[in-house]
mmCIF file of C-alpha atoms and ligand atoms in Angstrom:
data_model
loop_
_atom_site.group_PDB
_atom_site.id
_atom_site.type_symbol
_atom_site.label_atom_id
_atom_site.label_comp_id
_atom_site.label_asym_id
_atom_site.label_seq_id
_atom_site.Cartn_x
_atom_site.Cartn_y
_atom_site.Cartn_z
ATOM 1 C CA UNK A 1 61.548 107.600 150.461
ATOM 2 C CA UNK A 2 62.621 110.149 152.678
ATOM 3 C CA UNK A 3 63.477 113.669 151.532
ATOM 4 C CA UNK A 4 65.864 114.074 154.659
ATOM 5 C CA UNK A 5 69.534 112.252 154.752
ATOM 6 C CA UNK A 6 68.535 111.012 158.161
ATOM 7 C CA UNK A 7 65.175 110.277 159.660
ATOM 8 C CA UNK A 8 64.171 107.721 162.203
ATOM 9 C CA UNK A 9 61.073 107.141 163.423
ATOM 10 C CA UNK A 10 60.616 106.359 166.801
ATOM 11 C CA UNK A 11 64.100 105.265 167.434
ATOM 12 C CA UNK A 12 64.584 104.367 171.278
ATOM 13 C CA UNK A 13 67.208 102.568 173.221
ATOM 14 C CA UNK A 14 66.579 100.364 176.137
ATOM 15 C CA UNK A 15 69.594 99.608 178.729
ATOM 16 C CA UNK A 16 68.512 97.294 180.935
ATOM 17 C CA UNK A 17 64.435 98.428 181.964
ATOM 18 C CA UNK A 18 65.253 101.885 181.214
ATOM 19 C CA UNK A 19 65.158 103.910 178.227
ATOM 20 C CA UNK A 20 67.954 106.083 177.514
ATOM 21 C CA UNK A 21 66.453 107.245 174.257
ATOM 22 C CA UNK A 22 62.974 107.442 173.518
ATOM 23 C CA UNK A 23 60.739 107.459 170.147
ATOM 24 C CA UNK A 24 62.956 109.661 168.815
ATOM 25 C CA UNK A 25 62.423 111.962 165.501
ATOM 26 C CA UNK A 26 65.507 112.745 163.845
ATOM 27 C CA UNK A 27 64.565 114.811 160.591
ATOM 28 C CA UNK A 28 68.137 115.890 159.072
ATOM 29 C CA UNK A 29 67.895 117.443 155.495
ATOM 30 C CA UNK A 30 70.538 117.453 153.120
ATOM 31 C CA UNK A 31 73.558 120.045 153.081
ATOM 32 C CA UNK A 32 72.934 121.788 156.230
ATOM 33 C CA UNK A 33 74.500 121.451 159.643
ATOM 34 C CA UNK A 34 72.664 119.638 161.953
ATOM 35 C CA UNK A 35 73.420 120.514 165.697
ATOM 36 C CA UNK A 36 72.670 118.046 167.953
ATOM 37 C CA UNK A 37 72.212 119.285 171.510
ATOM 38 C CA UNK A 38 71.753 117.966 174.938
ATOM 39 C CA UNK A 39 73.716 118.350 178.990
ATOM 40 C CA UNK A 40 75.379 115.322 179.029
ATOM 41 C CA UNK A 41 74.086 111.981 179.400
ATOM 42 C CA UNK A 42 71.203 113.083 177.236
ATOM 43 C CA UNK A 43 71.514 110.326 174.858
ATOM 44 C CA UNK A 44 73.976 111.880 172.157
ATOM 45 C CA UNK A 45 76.105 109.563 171.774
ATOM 46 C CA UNK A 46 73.935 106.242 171.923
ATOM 47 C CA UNK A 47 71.412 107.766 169.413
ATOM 48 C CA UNK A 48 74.463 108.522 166.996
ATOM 49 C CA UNK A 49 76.190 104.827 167.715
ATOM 50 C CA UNK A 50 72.753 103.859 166.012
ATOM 51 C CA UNK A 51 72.751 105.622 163.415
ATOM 52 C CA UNK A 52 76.538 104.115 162.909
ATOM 53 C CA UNK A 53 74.963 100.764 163.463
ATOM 54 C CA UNK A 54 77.575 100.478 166.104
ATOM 55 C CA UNK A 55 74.846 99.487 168.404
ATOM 56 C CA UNK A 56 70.958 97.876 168.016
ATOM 57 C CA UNK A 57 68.588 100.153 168.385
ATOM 58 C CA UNK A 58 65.891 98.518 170.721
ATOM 59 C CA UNK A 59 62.561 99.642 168.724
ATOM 60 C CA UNK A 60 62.076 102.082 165.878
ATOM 61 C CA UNK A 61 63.225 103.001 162.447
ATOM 62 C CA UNK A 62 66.747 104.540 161.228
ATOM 63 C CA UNK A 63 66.619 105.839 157.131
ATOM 64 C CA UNK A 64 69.693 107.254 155.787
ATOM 65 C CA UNK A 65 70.403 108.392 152.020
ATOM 66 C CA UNK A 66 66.656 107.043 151.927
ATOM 67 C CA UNK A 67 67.828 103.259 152.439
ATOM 68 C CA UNK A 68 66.824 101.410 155.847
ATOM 69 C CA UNK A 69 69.730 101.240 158.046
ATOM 70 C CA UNK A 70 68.243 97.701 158.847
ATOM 71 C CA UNK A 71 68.398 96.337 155.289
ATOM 72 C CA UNK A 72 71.499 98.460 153.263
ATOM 73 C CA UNK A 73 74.125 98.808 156.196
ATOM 74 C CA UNK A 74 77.057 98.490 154.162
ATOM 75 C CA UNK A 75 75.340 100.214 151.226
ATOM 76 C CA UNK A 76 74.373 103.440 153.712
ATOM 77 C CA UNK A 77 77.995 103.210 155.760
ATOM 78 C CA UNK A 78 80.335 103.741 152.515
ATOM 79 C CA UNK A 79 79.049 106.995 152.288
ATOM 80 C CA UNK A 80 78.810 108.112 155.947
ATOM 81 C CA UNK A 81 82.496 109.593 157.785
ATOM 82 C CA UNK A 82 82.322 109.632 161.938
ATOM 83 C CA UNK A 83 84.109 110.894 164.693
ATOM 84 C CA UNK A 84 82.728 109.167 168.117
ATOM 85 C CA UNK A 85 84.254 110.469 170.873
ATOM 86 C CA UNK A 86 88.100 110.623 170.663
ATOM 87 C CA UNK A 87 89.616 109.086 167.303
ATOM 88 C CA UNK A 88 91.263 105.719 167.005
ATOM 89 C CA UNK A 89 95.160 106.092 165.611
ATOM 90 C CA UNK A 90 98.407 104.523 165.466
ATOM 91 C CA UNK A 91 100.397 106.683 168.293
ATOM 92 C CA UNK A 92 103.918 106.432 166.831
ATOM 93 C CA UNK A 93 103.001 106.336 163.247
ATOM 94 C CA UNK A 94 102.605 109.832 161.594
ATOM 95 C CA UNK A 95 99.450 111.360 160.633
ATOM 96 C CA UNK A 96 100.185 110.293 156.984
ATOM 97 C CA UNK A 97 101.240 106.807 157.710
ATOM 98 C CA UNK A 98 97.607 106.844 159.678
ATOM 99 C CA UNK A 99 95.984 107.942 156.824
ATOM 100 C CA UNK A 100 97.463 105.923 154.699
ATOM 101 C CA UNK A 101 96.946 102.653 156.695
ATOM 102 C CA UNK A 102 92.963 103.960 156.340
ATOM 103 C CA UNK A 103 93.055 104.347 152.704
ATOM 104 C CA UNK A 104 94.702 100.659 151.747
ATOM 105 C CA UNK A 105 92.004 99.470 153.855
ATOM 106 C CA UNK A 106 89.233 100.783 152.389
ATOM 107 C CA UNK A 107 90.658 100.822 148.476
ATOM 108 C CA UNK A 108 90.998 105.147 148.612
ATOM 109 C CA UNK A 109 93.675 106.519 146.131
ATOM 110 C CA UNK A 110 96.345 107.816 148.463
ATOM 111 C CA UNK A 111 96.389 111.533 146.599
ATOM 112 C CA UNK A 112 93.177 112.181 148.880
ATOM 113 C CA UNK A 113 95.895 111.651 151.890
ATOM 114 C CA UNK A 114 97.164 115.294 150.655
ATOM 115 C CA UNK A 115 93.884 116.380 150.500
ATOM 116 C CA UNK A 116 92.106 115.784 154.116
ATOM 117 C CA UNK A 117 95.615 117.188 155.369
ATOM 118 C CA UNK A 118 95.433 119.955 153.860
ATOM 119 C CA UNK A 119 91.892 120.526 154.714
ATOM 120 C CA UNK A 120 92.312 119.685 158.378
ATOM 121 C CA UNK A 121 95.788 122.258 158.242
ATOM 122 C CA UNK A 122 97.730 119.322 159.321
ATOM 123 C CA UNK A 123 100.459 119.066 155.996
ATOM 124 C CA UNK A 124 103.303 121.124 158.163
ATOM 125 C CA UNK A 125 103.024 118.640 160.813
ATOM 126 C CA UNK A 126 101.970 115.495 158.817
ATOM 127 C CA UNK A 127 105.389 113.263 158.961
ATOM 128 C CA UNK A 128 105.899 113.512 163.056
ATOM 129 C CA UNK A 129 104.318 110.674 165.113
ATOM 130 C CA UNK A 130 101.269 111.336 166.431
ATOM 131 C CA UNK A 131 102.494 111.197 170.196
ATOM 132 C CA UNK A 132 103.502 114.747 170.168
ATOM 133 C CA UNK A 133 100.618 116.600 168.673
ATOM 134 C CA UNK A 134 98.466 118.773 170.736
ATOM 135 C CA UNK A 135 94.446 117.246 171.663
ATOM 136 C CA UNK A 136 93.149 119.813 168.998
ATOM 137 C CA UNK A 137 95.523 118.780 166.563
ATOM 138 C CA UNK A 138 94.695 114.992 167.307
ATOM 139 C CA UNK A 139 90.758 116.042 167.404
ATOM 140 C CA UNK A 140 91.894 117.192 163.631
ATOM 141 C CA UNK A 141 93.380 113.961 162.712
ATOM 142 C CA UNK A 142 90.389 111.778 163.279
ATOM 143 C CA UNK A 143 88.306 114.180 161.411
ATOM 144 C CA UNK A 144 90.681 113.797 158.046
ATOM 145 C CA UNK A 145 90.313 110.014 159.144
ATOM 146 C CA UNK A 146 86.586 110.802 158.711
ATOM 147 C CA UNK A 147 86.720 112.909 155.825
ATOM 148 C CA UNK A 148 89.466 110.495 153.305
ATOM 149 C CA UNK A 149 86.488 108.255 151.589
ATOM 150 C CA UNK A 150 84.426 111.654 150.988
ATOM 151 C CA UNK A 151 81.240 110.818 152.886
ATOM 152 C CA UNK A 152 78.140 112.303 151.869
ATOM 153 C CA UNK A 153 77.487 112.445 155.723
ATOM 154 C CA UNK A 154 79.557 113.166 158.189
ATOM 155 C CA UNK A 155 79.053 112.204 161.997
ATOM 156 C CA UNK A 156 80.890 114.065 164.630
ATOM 157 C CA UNK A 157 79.725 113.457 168.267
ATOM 158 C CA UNK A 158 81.330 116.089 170.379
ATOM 159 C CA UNK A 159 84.502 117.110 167.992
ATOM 160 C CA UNK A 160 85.607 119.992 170.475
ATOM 161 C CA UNK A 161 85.540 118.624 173.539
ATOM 162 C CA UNK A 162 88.407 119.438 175.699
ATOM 163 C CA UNK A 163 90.217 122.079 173.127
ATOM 164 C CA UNK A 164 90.920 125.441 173.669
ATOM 165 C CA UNK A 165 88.546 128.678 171.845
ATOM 166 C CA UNK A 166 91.171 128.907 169.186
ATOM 167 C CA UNK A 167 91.370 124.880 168.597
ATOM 168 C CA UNK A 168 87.307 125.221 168.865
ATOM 169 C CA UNK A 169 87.335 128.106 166.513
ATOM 170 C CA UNK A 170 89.808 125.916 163.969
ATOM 171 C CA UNK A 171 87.084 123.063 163.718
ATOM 172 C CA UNK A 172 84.055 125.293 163.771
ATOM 173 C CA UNK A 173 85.704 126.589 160.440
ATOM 174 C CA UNK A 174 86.200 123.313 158.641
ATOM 175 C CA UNK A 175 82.933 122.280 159.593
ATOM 176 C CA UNK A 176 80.764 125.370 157.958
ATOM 177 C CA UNK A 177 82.975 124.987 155.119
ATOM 178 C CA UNK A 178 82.122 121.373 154.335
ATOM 179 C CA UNK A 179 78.353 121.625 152.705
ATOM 180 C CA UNK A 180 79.283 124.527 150.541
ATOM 181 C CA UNK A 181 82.636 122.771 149.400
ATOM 182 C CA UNK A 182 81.505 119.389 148.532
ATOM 183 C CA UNK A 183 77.991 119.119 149.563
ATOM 184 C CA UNK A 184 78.100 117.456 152.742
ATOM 185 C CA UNK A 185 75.846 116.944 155.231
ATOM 186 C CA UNK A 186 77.050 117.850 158.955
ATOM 187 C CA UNK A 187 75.722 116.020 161.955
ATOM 188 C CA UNK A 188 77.615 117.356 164.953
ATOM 189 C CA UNK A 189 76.941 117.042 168.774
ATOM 190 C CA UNK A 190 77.472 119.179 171.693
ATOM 191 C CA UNK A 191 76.800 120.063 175.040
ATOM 192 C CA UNK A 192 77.298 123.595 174.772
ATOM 193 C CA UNK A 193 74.639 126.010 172.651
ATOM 194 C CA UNK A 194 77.282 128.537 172.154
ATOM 195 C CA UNK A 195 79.516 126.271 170.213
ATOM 196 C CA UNK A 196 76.391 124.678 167.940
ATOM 197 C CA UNK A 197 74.663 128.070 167.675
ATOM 198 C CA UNK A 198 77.350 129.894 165.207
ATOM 199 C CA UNK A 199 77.597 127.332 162.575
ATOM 200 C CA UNK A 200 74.021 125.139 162.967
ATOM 201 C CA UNK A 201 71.862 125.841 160.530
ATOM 202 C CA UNK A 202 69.561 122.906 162.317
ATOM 203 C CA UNK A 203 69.094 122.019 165.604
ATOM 204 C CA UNK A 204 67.729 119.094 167.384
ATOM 205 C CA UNK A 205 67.838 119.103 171.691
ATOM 206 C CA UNK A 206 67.523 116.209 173.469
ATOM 207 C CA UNK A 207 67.376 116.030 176.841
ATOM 208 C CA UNK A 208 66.863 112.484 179.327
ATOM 209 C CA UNK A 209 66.691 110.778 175.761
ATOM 210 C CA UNK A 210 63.874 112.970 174.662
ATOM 211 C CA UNK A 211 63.474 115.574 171.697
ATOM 212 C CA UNK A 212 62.398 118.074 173.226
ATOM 213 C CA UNK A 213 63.319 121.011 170.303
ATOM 214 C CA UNK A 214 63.676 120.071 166.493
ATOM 215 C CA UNK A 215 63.801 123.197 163.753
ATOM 216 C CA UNK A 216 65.893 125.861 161.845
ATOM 217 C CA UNK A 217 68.379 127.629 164.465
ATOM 218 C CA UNK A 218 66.726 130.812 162.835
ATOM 219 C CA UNK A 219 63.408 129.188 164.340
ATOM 220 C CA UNK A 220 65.647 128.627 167.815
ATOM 221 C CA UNK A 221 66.439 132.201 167.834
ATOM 222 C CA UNK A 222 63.320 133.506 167.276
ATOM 223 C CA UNK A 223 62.344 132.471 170.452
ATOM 224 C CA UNK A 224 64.767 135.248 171.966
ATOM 225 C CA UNK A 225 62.925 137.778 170.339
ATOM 226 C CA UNK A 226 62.688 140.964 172.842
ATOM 227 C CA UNK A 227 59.382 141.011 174.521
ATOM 228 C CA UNK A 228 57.992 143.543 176.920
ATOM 229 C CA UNK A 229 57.458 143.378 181.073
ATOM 230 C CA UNK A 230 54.892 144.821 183.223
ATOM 231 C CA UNK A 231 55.527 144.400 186.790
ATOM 232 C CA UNK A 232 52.118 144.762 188.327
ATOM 233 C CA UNK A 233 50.627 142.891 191.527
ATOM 234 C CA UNK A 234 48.177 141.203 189.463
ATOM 235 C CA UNK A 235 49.430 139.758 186.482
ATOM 236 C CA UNK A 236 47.094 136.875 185.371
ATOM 237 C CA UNK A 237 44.180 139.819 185.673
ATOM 238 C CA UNK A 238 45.721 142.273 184.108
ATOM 239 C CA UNK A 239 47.000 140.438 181.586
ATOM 240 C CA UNK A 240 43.331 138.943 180.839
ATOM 241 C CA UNK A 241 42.187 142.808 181.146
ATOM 242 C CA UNK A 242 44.373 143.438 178.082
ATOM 243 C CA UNK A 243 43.690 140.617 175.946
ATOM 244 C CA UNK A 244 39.791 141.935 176.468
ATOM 245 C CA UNK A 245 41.145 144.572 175.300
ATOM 246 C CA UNK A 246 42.722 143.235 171.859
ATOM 247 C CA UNK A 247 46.512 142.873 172.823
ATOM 248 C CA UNK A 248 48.351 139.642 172.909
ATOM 249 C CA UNK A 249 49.606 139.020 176.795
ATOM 250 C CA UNK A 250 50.454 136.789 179.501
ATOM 251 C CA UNK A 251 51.397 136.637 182.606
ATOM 252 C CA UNK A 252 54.918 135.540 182.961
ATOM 253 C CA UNK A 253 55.503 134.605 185.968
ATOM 254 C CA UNK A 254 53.614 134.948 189.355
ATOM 255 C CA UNK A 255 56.327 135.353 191.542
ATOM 256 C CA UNK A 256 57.627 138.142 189.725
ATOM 257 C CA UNK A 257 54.199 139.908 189.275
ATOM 258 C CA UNK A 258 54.956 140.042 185.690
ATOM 259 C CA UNK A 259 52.718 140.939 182.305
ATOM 260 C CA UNK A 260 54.554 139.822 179.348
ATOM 261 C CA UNK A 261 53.358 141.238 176.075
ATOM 262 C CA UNK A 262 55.490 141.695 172.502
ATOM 263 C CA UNK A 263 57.398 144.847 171.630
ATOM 264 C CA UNK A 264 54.607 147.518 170.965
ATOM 265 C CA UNK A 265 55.522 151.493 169.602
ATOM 266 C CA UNK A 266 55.248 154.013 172.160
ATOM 267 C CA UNK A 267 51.741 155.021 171.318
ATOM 268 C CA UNK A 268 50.168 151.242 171.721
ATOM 269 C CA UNK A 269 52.505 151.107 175.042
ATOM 270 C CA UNK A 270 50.933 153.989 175.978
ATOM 271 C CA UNK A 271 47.657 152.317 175.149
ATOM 272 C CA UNK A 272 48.071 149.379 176.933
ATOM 273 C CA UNK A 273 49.553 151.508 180.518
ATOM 274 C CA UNK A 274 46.208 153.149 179.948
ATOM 275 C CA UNK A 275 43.898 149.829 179.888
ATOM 276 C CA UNK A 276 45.778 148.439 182.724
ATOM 277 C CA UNK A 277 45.185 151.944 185.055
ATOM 278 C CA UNK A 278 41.495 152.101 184.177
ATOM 279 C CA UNK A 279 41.348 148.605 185.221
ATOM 280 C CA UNK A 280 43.010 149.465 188.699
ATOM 281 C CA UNK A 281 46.383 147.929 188.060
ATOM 282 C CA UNK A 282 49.093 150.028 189.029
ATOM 283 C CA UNK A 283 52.212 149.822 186.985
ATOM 284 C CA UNK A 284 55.635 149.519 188.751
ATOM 285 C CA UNK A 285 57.539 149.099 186.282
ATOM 286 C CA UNK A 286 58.001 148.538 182.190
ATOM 287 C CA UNK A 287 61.058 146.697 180.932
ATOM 288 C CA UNK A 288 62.058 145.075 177.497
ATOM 289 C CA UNK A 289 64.142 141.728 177.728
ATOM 290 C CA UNK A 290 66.186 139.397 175.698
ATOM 291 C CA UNK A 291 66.127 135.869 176.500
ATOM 292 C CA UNK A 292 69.333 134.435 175.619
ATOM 293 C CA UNK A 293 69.592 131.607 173.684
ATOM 294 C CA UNK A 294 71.413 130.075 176.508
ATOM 295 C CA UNK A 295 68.115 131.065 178.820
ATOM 296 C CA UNK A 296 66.159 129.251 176.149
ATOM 297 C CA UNK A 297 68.523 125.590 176.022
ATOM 298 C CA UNK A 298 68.032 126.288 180.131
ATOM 299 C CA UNK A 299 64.528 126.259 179.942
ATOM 300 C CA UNK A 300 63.859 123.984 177.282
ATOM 301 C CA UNK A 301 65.956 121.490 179.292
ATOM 302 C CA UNK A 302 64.702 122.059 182.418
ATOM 303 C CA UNK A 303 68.272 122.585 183.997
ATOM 304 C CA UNK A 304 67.588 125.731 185.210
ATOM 305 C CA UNK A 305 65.499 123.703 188.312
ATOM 306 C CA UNK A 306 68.563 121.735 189.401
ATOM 307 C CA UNK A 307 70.857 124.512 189.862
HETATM 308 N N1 ATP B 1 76.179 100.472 177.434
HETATM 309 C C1 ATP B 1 75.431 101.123 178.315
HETATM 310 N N2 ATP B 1 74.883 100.494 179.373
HETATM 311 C C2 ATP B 1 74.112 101.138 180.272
HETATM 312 N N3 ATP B 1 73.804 102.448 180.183
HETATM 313 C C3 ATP B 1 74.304 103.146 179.151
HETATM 314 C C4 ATP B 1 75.142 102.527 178.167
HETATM 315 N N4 ATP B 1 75.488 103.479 177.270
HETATM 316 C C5 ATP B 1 74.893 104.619 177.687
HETATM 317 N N5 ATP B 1 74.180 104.421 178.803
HETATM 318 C C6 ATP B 1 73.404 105.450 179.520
HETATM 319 O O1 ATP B 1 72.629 106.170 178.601
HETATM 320 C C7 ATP B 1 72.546 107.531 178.975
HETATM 321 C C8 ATP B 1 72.892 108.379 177.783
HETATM 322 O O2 ATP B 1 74.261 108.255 177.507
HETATM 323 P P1 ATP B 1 74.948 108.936 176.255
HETATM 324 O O3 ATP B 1 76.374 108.544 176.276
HETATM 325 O O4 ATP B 1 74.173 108.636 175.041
HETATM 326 O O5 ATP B 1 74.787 110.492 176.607
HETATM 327 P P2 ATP B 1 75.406 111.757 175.888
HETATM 328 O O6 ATP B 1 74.275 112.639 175.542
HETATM 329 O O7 ATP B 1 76.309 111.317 174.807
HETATM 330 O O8 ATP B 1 76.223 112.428 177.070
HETATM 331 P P3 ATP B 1 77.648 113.154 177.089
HETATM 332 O O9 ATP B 1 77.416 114.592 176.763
HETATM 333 O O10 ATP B 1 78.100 112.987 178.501
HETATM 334 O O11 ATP B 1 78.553 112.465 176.105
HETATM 335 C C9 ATP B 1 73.479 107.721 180.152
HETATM 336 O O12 ATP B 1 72.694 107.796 181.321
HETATM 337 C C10 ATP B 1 74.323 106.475 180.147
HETATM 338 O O13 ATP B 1 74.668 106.111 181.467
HETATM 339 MG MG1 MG B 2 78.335 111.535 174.452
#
């Protein structure tokens, strides 16, 4: 049994001859929120309409809660709440007459109604139809439609699309607050880094149905540590004069006739201009850069070529 709430193994996704998702490894532990990134038509949402059983995956394994998706679907699905894409809801009907039609369905006491309102910050508006809320305050609807049965998962694919920074910001909250409040796990998908980065504490990017980055977002981040750059005309040999030499270098890119080595103290710096004089390189110039994380999703995904 698996010590993650999700995990698939080699999960891909055929449409037609092509594969739109490919032998992927979805490791999701418990209580943490999982950010799953990719530009679109990555494969977000077809991997996630898997994992809902919503559609057959064409080779590979899904476990969830430890069960095979293939052999406990109603079993895993009780316990799992989703949002894909925009929600499904009775226009005219209030958001509590929504709700309420969901929980006679599926056998819920209706007290939890009050609840998911009032977690979602919908009670103020939760007796006028539907028809005149705002998107973000729709967006929040389906995720109380998501959240009445209490899932010990909860699937949203792309929850802020379309809404404003302040609608954003109103979802990001509820979201971080769920696995500390009742011990829920998070999956939640998104084009944009800069919305998964402040409340992941996971990350998975996938990019042309590919994982191409699985880890802690601490892990993600670390990647943007500040390095140091040595312009010099020569960087492959000076930076092979310097590992010779004991430091840790590379040369970053050719075109920019560019050393890269990690943030040293003055003295070693020092050090190092030394070694690369004696060796006849000159040094034009020494500067320390960030990558941004943004840099890093650019990279990772290869966009940064298309543009
Ligand atoms: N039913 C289908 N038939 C054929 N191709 C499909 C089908 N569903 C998805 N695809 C293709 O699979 C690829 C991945 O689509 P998917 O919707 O999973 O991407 P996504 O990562 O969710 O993107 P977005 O950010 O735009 O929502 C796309 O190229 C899409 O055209
Ligand atoms: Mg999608």
């Amino acid at each position: 049994m698996s010590e993650y709430v999700i995990h698939t193994q080699q999960l891909t996704r055929r449409f037609g001859k092509r594969e739109f998702v490919k032998r992927i490894n979805l490791q999701v532990p418990g209580q943490q929120i999982y950010g799953f990134l990719g530009p679109n038509g990555a494969g977000k949402t077809t991997t996630i309409r898997m994992l809902l059983g919503l559609i057959k995956s064409t080779s590979g394994e899904i476990e969830i809660f430890g069960k095979k998706l293939k052999d406990q679907r109603m079993e895993i699905l009780k316990d799992i709440g989703s949002l894909v894409e925009s929600p499904a809801y009775y226009a005219h009907l209030s958001a509590y007459r929504n709700l309420e039609i969901v929980t006679t369905m599926r056998g819920l006491p209706t007290r939890r109604i009050h609840e998911v309102l009032d977690l979602v910050r919908l009670t103020k508006d939760a007796y006028r139809p539907v028809k005149g809320y705002s998107l973000g305050m729709r967006q929040r609807l389906g995720i109380a439609m998501a959240l009445i049965a209490n899932p010990k998962l909860l699937i949203l694919d792309e929850p802020t699309n379309g809404l404003d920074p302040s609608g954003i910001q109103e979802i990001r909250e509820l979201i971080m607050s769920l696995p500390g409040a009742y011990g829920m796990t998070v999956l939640v998908s998104s084009h944009l880094l800069s919305e998964i980065e402040q409340i992941a504490t996971y990350v998975g990017i996938i990019n042309q149905g590919e994982m191409i980055f699985q880890g802690t977002m601490k892990e993600l981040t670390a990647k943007s540590k500040p390095q140091l750059f040595i312009e010099t005309p020569d960087p492959v040999l000076a930076a092979g004069a310097l590992i010779q030499h004991g430091w840790t270098a590379g040369a970053e890119s050719i075109e920019q006739n560019e050393v890269v080595t990690p943030i040293v103290d003055r003295q070693q710096s020092s050090e190092m201009i030394k070694v690369l004089v004696e060796h006849n390189h000159p040094i034009y110039r020494v500067t320390e850069k960030k990558k941004t994380l943004e840099e890093i999703f650019l990279e990772l995904t290869g966009k940064e070529r298309s543009l």
